Coordinates of C-alpha atoms in Angstrom, one line a residue:
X1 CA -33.9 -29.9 -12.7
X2 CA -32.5 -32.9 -10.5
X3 CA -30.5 -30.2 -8.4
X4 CA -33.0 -28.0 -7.6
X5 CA -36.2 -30.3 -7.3
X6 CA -37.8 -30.2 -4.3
X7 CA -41.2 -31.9 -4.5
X8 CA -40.5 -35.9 -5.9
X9 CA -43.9 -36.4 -8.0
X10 CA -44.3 -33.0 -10.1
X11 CA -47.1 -32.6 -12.0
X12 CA -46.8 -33.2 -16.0
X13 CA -47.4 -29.0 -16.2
X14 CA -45.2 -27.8 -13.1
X15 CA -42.4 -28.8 -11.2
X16 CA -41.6 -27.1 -7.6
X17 CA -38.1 -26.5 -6.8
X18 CA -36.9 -25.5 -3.5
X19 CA -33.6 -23.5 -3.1
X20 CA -32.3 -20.7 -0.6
X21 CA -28.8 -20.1 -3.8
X22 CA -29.3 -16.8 -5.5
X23 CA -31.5 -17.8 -9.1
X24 CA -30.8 -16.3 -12.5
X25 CA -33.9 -15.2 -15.0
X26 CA -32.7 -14.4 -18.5
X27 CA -35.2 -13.3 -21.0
X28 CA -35.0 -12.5 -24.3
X29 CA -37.3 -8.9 -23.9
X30 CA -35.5 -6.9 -21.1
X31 CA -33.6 -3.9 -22.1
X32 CA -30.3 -5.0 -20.8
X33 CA -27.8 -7.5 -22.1
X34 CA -30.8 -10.0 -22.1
X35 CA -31.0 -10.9 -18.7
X36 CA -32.7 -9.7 -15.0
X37 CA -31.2 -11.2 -12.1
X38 CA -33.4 -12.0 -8.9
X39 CA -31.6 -13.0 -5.6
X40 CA -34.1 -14.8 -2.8
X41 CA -32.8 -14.4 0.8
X42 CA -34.9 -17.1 2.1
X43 CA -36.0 -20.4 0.8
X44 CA -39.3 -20.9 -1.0
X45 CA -41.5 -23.3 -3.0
X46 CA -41.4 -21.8 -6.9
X47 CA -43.3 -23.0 -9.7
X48 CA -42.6 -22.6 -13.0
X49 CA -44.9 -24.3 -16.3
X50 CA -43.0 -26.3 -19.0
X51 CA -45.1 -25.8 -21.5
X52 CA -43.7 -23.8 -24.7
X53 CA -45.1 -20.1 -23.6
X54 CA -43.8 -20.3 -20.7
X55 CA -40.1 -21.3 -20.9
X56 CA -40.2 -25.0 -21.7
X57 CA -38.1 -25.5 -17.9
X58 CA -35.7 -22.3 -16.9
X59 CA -34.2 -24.0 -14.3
X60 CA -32.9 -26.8 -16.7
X61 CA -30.0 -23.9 -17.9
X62 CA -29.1 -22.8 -14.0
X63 CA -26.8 -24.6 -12.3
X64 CA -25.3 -23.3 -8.6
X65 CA -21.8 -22.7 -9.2
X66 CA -22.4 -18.6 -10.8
X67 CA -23.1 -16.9 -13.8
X68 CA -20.8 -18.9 -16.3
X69 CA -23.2 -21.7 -16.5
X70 CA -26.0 -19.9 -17.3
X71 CA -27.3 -19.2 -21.0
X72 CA -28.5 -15.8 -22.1
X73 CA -31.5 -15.1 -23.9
X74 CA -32.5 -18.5 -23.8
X75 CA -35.7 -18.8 -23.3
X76 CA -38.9 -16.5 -24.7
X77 CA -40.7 -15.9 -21.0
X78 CA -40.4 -16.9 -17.5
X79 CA -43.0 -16.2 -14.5
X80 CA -41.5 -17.1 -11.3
X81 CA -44.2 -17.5 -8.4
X82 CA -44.2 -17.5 -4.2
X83 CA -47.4 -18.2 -2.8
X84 CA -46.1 -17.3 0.8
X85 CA -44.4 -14.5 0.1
X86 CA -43.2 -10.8 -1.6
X87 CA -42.3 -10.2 -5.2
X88 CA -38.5 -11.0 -5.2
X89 CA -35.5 -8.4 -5.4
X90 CA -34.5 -6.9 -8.6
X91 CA -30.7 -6.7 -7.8
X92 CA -28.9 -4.5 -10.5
X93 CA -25.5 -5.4 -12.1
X94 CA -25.9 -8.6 -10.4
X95 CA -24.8 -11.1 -13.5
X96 CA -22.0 -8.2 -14.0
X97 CA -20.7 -8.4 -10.5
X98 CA -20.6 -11.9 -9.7
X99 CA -18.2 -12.7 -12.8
X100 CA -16.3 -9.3 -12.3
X101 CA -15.6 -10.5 -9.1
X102 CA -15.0 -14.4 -10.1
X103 CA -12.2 -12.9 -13.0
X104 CA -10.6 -11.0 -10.6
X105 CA -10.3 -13.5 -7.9
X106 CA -8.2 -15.8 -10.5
X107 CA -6.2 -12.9 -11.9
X108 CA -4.9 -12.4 -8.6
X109 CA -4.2 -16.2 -8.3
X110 CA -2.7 -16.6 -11.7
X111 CA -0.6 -13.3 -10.7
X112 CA 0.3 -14.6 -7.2
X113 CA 1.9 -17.8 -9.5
X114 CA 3.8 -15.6 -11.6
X115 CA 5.7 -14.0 -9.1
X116 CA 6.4 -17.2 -7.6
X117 CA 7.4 -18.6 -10.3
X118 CA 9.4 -15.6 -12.1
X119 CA 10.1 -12.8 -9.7
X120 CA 13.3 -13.2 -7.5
X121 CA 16.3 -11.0 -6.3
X122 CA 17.7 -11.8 -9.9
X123 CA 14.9 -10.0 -11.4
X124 CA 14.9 -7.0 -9.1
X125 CA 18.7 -6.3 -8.5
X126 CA 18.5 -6.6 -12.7
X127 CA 15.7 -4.6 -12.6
X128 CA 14.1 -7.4 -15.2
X129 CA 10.6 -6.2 -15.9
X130 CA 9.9 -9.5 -17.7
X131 CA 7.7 -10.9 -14.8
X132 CA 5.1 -7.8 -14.7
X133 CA 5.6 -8.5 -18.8
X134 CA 4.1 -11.7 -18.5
X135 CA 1.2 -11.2 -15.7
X136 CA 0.0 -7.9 -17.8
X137 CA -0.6 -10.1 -20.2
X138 CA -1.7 -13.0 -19.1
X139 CA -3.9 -11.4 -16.6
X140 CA -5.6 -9.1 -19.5
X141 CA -6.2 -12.4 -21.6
X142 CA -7.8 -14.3 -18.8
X143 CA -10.3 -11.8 -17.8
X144 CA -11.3 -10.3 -21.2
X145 CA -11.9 -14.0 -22.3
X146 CA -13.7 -14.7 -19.3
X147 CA -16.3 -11.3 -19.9
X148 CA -16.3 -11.5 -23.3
X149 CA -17.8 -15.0 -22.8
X150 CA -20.8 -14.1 -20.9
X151 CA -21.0 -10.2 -22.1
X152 CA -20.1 -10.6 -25.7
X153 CA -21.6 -6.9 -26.1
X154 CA -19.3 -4.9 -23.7
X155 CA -16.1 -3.8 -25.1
X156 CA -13.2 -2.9 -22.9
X157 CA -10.2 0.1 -22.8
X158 CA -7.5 -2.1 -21.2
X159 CA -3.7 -1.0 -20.7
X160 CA -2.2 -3.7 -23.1
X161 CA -2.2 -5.0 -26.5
X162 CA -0.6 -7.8 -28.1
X163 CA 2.4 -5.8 -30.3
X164 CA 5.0 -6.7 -28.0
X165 CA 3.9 -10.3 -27.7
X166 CA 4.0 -10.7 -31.6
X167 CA 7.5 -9.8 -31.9
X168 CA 10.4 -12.8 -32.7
X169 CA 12.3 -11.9 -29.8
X170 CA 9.6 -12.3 -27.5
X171 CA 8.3 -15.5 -28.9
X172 CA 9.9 -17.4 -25.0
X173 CA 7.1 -14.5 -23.3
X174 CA 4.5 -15.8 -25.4
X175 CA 4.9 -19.4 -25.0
X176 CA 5.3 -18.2 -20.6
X177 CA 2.3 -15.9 -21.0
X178 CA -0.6 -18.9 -23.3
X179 CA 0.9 -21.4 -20.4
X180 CA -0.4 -19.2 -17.5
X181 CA -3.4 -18.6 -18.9
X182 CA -3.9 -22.2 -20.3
X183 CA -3.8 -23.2 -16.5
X184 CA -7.2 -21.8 -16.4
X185 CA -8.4 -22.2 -20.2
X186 CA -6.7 -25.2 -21.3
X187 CA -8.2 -25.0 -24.7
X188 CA -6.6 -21.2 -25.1
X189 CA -4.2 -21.1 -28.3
X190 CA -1.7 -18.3 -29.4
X191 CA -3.8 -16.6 -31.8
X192 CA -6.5 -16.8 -29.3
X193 CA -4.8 -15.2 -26.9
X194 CA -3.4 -12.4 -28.3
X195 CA -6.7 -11.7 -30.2
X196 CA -8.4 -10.9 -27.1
X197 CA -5.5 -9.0 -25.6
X198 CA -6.5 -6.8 -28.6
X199 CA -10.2 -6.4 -27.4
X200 CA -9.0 -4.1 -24.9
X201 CA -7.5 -1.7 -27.7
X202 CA -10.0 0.8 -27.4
X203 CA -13.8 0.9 -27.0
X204 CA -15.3 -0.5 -29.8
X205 CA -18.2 0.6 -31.6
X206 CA -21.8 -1.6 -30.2
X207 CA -24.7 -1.3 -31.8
X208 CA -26.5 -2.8 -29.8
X209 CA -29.1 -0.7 -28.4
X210 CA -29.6 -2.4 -25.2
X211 CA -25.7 -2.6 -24.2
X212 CA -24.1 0.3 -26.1
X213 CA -23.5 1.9 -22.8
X214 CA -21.8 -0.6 -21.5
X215 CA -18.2 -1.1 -21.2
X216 CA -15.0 -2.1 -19.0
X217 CA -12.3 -0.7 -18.0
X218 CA -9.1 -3.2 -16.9
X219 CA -5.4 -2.6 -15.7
X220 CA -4.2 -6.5 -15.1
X221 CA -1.4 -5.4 -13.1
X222 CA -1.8 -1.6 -11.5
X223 CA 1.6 -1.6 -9.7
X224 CA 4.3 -2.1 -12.1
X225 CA 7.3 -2.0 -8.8
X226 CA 5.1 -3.1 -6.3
X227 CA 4.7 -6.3 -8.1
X228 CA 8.5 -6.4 -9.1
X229 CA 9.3 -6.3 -5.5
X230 CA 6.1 -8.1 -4.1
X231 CA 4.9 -5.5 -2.4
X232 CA 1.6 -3.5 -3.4
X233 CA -0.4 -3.9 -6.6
X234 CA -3.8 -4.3 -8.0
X235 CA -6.0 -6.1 -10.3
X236 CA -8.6 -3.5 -11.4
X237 CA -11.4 -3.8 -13.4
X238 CA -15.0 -1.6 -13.7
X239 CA -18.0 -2.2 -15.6
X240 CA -18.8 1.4 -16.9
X241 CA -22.3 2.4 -17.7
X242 CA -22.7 6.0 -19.9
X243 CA -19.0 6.4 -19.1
X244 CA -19.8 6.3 -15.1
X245 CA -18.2 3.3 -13.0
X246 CA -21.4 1.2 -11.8
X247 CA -19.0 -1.6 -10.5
X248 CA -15.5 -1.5 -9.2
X249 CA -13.1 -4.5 -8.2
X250 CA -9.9 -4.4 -6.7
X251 CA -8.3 -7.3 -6.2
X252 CA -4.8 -6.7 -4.1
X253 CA -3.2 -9.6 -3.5
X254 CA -0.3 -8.3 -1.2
X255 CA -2.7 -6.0 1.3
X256 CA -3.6 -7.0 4.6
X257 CA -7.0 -7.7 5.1
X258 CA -7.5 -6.1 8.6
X259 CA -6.1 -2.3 8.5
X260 CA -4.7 -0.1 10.8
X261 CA -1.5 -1.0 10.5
X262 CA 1.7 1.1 10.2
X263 CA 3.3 2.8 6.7
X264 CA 5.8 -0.4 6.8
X265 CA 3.4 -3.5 7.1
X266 CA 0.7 -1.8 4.4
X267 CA 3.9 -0.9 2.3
X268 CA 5.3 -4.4 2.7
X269 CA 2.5 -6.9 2.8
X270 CA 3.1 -10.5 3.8
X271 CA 2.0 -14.0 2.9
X272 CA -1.5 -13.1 3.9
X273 CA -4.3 -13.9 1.3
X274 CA -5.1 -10.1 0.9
X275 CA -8.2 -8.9 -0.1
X276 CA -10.7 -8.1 -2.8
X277 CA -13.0 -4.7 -2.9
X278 CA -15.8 -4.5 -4.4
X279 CA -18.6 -1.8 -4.7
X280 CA -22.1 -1.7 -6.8
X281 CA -23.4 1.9 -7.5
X282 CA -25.8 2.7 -4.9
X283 CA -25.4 -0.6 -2.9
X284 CA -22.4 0.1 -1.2
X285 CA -18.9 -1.0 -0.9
X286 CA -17.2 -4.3 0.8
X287 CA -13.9 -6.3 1.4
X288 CA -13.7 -9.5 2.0
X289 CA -10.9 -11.7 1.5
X290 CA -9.1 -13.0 -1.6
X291 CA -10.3 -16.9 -0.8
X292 CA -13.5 -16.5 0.9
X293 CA -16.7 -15.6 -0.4
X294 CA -17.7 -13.9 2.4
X295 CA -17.5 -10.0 2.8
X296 CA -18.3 -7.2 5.0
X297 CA -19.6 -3.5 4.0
X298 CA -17.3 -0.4 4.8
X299 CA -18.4 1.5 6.8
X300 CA -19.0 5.4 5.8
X301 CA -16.5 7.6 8.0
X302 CA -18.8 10.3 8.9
X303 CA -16.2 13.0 9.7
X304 CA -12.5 13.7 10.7
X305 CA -10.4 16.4 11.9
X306 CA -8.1 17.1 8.7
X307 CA -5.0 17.5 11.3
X308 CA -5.3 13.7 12.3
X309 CA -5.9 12.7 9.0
X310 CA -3.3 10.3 7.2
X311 CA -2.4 10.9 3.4
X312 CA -1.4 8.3 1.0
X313 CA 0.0 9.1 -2.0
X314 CA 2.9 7.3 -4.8
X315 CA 5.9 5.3 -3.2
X316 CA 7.3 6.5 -6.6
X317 CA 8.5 10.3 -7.0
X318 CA 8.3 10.5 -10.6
X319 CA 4.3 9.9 -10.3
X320 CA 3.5 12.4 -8.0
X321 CA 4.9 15.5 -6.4
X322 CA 5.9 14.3 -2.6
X323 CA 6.7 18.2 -2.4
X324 CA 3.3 19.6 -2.8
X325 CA 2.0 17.0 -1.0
X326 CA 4.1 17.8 2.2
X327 CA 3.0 21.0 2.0
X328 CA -0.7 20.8 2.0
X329 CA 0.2 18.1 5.0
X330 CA 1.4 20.9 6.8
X331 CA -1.5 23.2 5.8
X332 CA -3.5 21.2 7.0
X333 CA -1.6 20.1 10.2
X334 CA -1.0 16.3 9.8
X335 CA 2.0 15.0 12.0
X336 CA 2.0 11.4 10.7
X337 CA 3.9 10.3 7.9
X338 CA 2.3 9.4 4.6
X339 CA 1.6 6.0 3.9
X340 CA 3.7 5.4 0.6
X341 CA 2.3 2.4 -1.6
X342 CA 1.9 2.0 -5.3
X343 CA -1.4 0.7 -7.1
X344 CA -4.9 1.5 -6.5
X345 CA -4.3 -0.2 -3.1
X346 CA -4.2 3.5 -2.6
X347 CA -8.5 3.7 -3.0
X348 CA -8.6 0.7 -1.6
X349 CA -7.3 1.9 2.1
X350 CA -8.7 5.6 2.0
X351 CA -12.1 3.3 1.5
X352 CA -11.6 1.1 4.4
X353 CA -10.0 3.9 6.7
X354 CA -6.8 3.4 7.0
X355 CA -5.6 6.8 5.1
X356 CA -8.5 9.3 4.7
X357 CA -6.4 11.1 1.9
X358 CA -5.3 10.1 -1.4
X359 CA -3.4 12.9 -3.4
X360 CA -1.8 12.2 -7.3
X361 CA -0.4 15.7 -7.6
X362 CA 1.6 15.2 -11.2
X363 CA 3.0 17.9 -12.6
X364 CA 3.5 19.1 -16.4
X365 CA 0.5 18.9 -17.4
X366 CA 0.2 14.6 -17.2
X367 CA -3.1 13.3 -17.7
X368 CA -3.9 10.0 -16.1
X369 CA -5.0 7.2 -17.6
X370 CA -8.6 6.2 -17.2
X371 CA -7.7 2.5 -16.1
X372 CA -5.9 3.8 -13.0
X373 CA -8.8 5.2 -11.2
X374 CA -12.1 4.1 -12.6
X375 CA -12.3 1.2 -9.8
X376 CA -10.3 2.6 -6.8
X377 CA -13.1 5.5 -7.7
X378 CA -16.3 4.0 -7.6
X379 CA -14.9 2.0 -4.4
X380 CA -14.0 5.0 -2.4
X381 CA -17.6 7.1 -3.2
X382 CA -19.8 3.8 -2.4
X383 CA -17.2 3.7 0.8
X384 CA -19.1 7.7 1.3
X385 CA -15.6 9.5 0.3
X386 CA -15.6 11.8 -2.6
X387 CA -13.0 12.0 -5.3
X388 CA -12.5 14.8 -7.8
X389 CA -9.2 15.9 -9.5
X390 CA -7.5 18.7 -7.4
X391 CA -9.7 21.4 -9.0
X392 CA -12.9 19.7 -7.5
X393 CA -14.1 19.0 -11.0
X394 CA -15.9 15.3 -11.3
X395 CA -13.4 12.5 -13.1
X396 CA -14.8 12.4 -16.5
X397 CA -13.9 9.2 -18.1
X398 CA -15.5 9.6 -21.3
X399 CA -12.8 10.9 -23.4
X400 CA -11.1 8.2 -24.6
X401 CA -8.3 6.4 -22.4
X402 CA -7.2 9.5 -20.2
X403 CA -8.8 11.9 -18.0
X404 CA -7.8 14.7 -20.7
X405 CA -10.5 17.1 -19.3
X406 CA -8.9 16.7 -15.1
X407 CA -5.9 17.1 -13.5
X408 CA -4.2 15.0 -10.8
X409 CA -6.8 13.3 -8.8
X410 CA -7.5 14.0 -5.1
X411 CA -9.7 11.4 -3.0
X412 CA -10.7 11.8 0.8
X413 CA -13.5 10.7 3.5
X414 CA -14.4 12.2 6.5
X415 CA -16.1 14.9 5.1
X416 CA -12.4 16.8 4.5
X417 CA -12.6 17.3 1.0
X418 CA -13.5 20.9 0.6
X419 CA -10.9 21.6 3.1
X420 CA -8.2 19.4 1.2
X421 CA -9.0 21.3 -2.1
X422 CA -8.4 24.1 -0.6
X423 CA -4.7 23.1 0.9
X424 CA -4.1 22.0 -2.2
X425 CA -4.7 25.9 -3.6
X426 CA -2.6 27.0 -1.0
X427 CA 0.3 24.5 -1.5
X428 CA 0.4 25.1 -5.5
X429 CA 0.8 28.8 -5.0
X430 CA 3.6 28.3 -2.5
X431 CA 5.1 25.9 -5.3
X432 CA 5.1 28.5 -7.3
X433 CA 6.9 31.0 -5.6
X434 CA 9.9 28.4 -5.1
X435 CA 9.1 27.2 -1.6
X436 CA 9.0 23.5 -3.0
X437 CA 10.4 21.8 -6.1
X438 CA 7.6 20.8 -8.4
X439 CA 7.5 17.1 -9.4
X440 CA 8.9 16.0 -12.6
X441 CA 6.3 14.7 -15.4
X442 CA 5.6 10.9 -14.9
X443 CA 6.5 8.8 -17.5
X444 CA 3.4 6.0 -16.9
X445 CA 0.3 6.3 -14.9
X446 CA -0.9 3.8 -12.4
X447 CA 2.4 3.2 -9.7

């Protein structure tokens, strides 16, 4: 109440607050997780009563700093009140996005202080995968602790569980693992730890019938050799709703934040901050950078010509068949070379126009794994691309932890798609006959 009072003598039935910060409602009647969220884009005089039917004082449970101090389900019934102006905004997935995007943010710090702290030309030249070991999991415990908290409803599919942890010989990872994440949760124990590694097992049953569609998807580090050899990776996480992405998060800690540069800078990265995406089902998609709070909306590409388009696709061979893809290049008349990165940084820079082509063209019948795309997807179609796999049939990521029912993926903007699908036809056949070697089956989704 002190921080938001506005008027110094309230009556003993209202006080008047004055604030321009986005507000918080929770409720205990709505039909989702407990909550609304409002956001004000201009400052005015609300009144509240503190009397018992009324709330007994909302704004004594929000505070300014974001949705971790606020308290669901609180309070029985709030009525918020502008004498000067409209009904506020109902912003969806607001409460969702702001701490989607807050767990990413210090993911991609607590990453950032692993490979500074354990990567080096040791590791790679031993090709010592203990580094990535110990973000994964660090990274998974943070942000599923951090969700769980304020969403105790939503379960999560997540790449990692704690088996590997638990074992004797790994007991120096698991003391270098709880001290990264008790950097950020000092009260965080072992036990702790790996028990809500082990939320993101596999999507647990809710019963509750006002969040049972609700769940989230998260790959703590999407990048396995970019990371090893800091160059590109991702932090990805999406809040799914009826098994449909209704908020994506990339955070890429290596990526420039401003684009158009050549195959060997994006490829590379740099001591930059890099850069966070984030898009909201039917609001749109925006970057911003990794320590500002500020962002910008992409802009929709409304059309290309498909011959001076650029492709992304896998640095990595064994993920994707560079054959194939070379093909439909040339179907399609492309000159330039592809831009070879691993991660979902691929989404992230057919989103904001620096490829306008992302082809995963696995072979063998591989089927990917749900937590690679869900965000990088959402962020390209609220970006105005499209993504389907390579038979133009929709992603469907309701099957468990792969996308059993697709194959490959294929993700474009500029209106190409249609056109790409159709290379893609083309460039399979030719495989077929022996004009290119087909890839060979990837081992591990997500590089």
């Amino acid at each position: 109440e002190k921080e938001l009072k506005g008027d110094t003598s309230p009556s003993t039935s209202n006080i008047f607050a004055r604030t321009s910060r986005r507000v918080f409602i929770y409720y205990n009647h709505v039909s989702r997780a407990n909550k609304h969220c409002f956001s004000f884009n201009k400052s005015y005089n609300y009144y509240y009563s503190t009397n018992s039917t009324m709330g007994n004082g909302i704004f004594a449970q929000c505070k300014l700093e974001g949705a971790d101090a606020l308290v669901p389900g609180k309070h029985d019934k709030i009525e918020i009140h502008d004498k000067n102006a409209s009904k506020p905004e109902f912003i969806p997935y607001l409460a969702e996005k702001q701490a989607a995007i807050k767990a990413v943010s210090r993911a991609c710090l607590l990453a950032r202080r692993v490979q500074q702290t354990l990567v080096s030309k040791e590791t790679i030249q031993k090709k010592d995968r203990s580094p990535v070991t110990v973000a994964d999991f660090a990274i998974q415990a943070l942000i599923i602790s951090e969700l769980h908290k304020l969403f105790p409803n939503y379960p999560f599919i997540a790449e990692e569980n704690s088996n590997q942890l638990r074992a004797p010989e790994n007991a120096e990872n698991l003391k270098t693992v709880l001290g990264h994440v008790q950097s950020f949760m000092p009260y965080m124990d072992e036990e702790t730890l790996m028990s809500n590694i082990d939320k993101g097992k596999t999507k647990s049953t809710n019963t509750d019938p006002s969040t049972k569609n609700y769940w989230w998807s998260l790959d703590p580090i999407d990048g396995t050799l970019g990371f090893l050899k800091n160059q590109q990776y991702a932090v990805c996480l999406a809040l799914m709703e009826n098994d449909q992405p209704v908020i994506g998060v990339l955070g890429c800690p290596s990526l420039p934040l401003i684009g158009g540069g050549d195959e060997q800078q994006l490829a590379q990265g740099g001591s930059h901050p890099g850069c966070l995406l984030v898009a909201v089902k039917g609001q749109g998609a925006f970057l911003r950078a990794l320590d500002v709070q500020e962002e910008d909306k992409i802009n929709r590409i409304e059309q290309v010509n498909p011959a001076e388009s650029r492709f992304t696709e896998s640095a990595e061979r064994s993920h994707t068949s560079h054959d194939v893809a070379a093909s439909v290049a040339r179907i399609l008349g492309i000159k330039s070379e592809p831009i070879r990165i691993d991660s979902q940084c691929k989404y992230a820079i057919v989103a904001r126009g620096d490829a306008n082509i992302y082809l995963r063209l696995p072979s063998n019948g591989y089927k990917e794994k749900i937590w690679d795309h869900t965000a990088g997807y959402l962020i390209v179609k609220e970006a105005g691309g499209e993504v389907t796999d390579i038979e133009g049939k929709p992603l469907n990521f309701g099957l468990g932890r792969t996308l059993s029912d697709n194959s490959g993926v294929v993700a474009t903007t500029g209106g190409i798609h249609k056109t790409v699908l159709e290379a893609i036809v083309k460039a399979n056949a030719e495989a077929k006959q022996g004009s290119t070697s087909p890839a060979s089956t990837p081992k591990k989704g997500g590089l």
